[in-house]
PDB file of C-alpha atoms in Angstrom:
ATOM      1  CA  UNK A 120      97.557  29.340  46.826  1.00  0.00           C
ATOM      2  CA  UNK A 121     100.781  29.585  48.799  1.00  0.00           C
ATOM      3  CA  UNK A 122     103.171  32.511  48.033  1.00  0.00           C
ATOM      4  CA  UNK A 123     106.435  31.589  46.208  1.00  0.00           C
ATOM      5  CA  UNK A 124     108.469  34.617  46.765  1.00  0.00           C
ATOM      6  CA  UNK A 125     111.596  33.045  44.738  1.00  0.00           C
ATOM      7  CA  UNK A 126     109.178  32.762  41.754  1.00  0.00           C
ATOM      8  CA  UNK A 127     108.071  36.176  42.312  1.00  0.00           C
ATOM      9  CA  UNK A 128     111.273  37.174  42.124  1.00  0.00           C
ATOM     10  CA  UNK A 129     111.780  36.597  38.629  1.00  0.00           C
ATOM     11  CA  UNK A 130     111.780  37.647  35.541  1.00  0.00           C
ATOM     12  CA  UNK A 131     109.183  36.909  33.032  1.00  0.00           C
ATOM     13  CA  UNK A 132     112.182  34.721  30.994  1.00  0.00           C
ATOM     14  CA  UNK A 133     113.458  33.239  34.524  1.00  0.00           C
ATOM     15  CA  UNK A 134     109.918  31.836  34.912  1.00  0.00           C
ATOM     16  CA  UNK A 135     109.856  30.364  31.851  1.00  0.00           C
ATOM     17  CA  UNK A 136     113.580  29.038  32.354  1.00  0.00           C
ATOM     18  CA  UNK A 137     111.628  27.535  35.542  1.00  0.00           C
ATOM     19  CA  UNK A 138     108.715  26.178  33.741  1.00  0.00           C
ATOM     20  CA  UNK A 139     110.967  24.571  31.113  1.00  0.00           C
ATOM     21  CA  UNK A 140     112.645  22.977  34.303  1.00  0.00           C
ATOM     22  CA  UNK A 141     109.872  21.414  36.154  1.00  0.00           C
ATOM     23  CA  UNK A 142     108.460  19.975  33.030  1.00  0.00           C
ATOM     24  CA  UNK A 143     111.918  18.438  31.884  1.00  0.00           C
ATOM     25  CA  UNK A 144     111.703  16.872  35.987  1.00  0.00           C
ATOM     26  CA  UNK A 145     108.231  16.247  36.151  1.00  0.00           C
ATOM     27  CA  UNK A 146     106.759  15.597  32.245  1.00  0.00           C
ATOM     28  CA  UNK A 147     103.471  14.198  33.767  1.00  0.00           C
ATOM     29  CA  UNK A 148     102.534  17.774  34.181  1.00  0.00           C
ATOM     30  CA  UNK A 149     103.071  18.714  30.431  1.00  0.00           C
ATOM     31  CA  UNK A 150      99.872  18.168  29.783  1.00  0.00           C
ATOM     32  CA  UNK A 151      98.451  20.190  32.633  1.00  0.00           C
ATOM     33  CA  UNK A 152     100.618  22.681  31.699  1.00  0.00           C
ATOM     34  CA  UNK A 153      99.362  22.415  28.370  1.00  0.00           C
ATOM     35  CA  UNK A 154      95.803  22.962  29.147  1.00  0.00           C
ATOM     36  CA  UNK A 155      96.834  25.750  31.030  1.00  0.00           C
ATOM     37  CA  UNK A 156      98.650  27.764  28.314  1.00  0.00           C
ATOM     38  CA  UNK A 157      95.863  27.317  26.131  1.00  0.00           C
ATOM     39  CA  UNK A 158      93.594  28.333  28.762  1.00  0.00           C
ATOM     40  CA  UNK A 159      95.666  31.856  28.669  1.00  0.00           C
ATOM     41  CA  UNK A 160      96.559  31.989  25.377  1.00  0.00           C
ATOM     42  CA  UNK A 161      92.495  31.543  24.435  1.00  0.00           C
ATOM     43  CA  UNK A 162      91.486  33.917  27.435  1.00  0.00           C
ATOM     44  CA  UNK A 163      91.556  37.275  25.751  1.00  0.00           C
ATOM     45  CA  UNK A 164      88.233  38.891  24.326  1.00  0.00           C
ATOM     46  CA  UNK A 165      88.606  41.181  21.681  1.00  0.00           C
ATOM     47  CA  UNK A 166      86.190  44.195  24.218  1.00  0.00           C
ATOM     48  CA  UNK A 167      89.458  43.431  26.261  1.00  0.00           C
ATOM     49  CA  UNK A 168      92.277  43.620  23.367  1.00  0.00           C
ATOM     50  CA  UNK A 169      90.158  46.882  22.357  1.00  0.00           C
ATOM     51  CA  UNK A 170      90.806  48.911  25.699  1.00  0.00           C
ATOM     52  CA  UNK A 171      94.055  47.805  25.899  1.00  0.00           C
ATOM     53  CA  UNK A 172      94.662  49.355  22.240  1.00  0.00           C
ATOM     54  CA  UNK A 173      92.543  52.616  22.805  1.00  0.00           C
ATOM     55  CA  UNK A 174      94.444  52.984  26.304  1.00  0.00           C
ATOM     56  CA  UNK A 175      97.520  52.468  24.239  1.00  0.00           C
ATOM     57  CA  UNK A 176      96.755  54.923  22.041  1.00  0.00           C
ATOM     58  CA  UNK A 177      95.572  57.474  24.213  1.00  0.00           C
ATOM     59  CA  UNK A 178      98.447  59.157  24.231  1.00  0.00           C
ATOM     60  CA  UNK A 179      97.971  60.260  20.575  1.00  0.00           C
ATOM     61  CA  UNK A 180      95.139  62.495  21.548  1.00  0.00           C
ATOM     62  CA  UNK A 181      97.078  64.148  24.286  1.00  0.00           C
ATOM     63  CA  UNK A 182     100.220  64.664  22.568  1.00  0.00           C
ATOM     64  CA  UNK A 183      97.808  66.486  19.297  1.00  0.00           C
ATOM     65  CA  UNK A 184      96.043  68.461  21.789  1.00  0.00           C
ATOM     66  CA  UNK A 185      98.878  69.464  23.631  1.00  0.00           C
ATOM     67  CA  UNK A 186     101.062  70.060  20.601  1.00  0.00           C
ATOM     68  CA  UNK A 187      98.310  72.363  19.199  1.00  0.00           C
ATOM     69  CA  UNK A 188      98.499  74.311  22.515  1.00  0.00           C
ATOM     70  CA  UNK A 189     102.227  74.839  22.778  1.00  0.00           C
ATOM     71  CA  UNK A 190     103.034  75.508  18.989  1.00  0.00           C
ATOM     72  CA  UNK A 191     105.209  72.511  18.855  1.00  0.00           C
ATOM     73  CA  UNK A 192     105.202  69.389  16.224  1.00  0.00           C
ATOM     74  CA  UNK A 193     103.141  66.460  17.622  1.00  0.00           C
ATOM     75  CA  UNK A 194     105.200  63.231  17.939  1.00  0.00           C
ATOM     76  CA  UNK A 195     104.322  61.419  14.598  1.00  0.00           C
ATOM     77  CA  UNK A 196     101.317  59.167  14.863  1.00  0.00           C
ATOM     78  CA  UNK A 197     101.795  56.557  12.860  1.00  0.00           C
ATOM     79  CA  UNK A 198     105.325  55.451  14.968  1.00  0.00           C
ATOM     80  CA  UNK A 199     103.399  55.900  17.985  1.00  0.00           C
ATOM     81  CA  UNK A 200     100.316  53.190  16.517  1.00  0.00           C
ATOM     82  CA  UNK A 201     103.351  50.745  15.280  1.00  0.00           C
ATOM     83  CA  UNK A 202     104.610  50.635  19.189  1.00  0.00           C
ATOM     84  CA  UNK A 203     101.072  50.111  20.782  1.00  0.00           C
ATOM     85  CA  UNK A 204     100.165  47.440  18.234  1.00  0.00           C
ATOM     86  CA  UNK A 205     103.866  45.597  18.142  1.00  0.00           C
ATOM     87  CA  UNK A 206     102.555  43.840  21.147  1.00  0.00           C
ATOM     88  CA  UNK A 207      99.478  42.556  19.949  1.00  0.00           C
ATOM     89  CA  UNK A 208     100.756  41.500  16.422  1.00  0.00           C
ATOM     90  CA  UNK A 209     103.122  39.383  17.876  1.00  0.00           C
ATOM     91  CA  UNK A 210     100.912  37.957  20.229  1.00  0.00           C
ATOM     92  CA  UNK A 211      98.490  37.372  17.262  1.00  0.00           C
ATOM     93  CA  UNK A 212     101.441  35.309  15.405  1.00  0.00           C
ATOM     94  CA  UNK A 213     102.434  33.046  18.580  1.00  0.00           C
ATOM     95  CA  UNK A 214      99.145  31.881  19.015  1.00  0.00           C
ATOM     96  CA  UNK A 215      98.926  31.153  15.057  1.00  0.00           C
ATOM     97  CA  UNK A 216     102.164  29.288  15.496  1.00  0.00           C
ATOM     98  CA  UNK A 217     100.486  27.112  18.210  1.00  0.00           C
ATOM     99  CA  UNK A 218      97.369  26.307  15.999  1.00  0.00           C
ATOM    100  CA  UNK A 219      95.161  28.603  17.873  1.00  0.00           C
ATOM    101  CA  UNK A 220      93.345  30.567  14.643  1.00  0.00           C
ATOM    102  CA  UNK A 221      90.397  31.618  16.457  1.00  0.00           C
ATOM    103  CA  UNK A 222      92.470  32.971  19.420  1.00  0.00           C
ATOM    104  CA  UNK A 223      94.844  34.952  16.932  1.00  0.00           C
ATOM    105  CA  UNK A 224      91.050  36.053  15.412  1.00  0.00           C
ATOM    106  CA  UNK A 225      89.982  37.062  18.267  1.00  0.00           C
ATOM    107  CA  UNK A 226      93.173  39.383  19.190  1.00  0.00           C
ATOM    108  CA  UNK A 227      93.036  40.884  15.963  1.00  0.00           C
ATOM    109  CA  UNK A 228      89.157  41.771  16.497  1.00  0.00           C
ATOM    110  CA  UNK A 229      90.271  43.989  19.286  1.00  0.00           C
ATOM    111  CA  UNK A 230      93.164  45.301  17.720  1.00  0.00           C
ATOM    112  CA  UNK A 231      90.290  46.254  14.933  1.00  0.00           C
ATOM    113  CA  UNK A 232      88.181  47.774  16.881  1.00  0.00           C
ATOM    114  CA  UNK A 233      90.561  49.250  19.243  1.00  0.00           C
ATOM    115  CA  UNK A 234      91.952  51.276  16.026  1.00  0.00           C
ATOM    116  CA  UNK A 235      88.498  52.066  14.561  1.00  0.00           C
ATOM    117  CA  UNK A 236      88.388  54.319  18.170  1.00  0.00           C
ATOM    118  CA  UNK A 237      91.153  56.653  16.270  1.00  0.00           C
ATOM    119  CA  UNK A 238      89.826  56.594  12.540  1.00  0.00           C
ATOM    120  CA  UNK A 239      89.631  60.210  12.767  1.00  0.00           C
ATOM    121  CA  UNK A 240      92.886  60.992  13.624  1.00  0.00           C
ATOM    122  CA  UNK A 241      93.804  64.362  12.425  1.00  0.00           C
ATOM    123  CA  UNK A 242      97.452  63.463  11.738  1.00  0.00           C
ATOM    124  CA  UNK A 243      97.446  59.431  10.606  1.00  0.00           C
ATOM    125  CA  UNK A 244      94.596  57.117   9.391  1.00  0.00           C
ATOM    126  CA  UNK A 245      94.903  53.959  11.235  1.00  0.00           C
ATOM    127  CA  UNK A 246      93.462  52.099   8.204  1.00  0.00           C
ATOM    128  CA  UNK A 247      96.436  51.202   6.962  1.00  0.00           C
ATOM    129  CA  UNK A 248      97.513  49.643  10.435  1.00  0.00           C
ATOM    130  CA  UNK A 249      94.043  47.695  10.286  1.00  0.00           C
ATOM    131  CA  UNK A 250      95.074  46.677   6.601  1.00  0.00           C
ATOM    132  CA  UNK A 251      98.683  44.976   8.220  1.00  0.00           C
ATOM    133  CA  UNK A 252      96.293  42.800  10.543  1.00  0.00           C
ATOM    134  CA  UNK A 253      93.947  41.956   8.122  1.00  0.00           C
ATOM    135  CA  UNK A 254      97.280  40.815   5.597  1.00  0.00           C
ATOM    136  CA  UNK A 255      98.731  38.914   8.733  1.00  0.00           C
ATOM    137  CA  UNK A 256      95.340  37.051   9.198  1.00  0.00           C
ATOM    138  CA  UNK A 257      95.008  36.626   5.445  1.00  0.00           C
ATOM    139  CA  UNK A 258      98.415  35.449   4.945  1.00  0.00           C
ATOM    140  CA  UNK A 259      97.499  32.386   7.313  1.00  0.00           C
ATOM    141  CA  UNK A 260      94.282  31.604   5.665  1.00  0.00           C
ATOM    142  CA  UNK A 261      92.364  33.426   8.559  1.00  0.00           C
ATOM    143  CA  UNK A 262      89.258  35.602   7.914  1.00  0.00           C
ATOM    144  CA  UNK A 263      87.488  37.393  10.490  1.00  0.00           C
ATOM    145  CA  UNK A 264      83.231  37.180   9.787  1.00  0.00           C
ATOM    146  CA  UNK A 265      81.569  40.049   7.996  1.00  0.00           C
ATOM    147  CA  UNK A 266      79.103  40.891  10.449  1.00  0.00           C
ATOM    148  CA  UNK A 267      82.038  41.992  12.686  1.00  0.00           C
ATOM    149  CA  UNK A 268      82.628  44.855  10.527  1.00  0.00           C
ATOM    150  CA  UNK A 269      79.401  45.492  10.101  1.00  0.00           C
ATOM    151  CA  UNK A 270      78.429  45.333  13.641  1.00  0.00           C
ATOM    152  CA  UNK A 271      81.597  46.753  15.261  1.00  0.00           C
ATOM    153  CA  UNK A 272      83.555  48.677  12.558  1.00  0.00           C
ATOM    154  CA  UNK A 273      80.643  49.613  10.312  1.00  0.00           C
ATOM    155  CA  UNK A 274      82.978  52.343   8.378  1.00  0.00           C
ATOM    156  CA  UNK A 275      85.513  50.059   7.644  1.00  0.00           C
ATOM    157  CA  UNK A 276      82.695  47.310   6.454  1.00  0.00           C
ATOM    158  CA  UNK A 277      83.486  45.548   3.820  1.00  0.00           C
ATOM    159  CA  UNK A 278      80.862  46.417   1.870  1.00  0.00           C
ATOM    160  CA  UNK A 279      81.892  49.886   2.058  1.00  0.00           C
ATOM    161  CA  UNK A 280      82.792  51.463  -1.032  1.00  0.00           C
ATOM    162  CA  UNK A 281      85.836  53.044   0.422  1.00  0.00           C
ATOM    163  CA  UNK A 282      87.563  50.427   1.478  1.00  0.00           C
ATOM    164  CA  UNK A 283      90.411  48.935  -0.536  1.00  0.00           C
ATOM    165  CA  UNK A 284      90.929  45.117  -1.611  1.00  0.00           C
ATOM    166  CA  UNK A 285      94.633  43.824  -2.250  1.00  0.00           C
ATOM    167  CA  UNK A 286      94.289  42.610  -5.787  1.00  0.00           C
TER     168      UNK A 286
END
């Protein structure tokens, strides 16, 4: 692929000002362009959306650890969990907006299992952040399969005693 060093150039929103361009001068590649959004918006696997959660969260165990050495207050978790997963809940809502259910599934699998990484958190339980996906996924009819919580998240199964239903 040639290099396009103007398109480089830009900004994620001036490429999509460019995008929104060449389809409004050339609509017979709106559905090319189509298949290639879905293409991106479907290609995310939830082992991926997991790293990029626990890397986003890694922080958490260095500012504990290095709080605890220096005798200062750690930075509160719970903030710090609401900016790593901003991200990804939004991304999960576009891609319900767009019809893609098993994509937004998907991304909130990771999310999941990225947070079940820190459910022994000293300072924060990151239950209640796994609660807000579930209620995003439930408020849209979506349910993620048992056997992922089983297989993946087996302390936060649902057949786990300590787990709490929204009545």
């Amino acid at each position: 692929m040639a290099e396009h060093p103007l398109i480089g150039a830009c900004s994620d929103e001036e490429k999509a000002a460019v995008l929104d361009a060449v389809l409004t001068l050339h609509p017979e590649v709106a559905a090319d362009a189509e298949r290639l959004a879905r293409a991106v918006l479907d290609g995310a696997g939830s082992d991926d959306i997991a790293d990029e959660v626990i890397d986003a969260l890694s922080p958490l165990d260095d500012a504990q650890r290095g709080a605890r050495a220096n005798g200062t207050a750690p930075p509160d978790p719970a903030e710090l969990i609401d900016r790593a997963l901003e991200p990804h809940l939004a991304a999960i809502e576009r891609r319900i907006a767009a019809g893609l259910d098993d994509s937004a599934a998907t991304i909130a699998l990771g999310v999941l299992k990225g947070l079940y990484e820190y459910r022994d958190l000293e300072a924060h339980d990151p239950f209640e952040n796994a609660e807000q996906v579930e209620r995003l996924l439930a408020k849209h009819g979506i349910e993620l399969a048992p056997e992922h919580y089983t297989t993946d998240m087996p302390d936060w199964s649902t057949d786990d005693p300590s787990t709490t239903e929204e009545t």
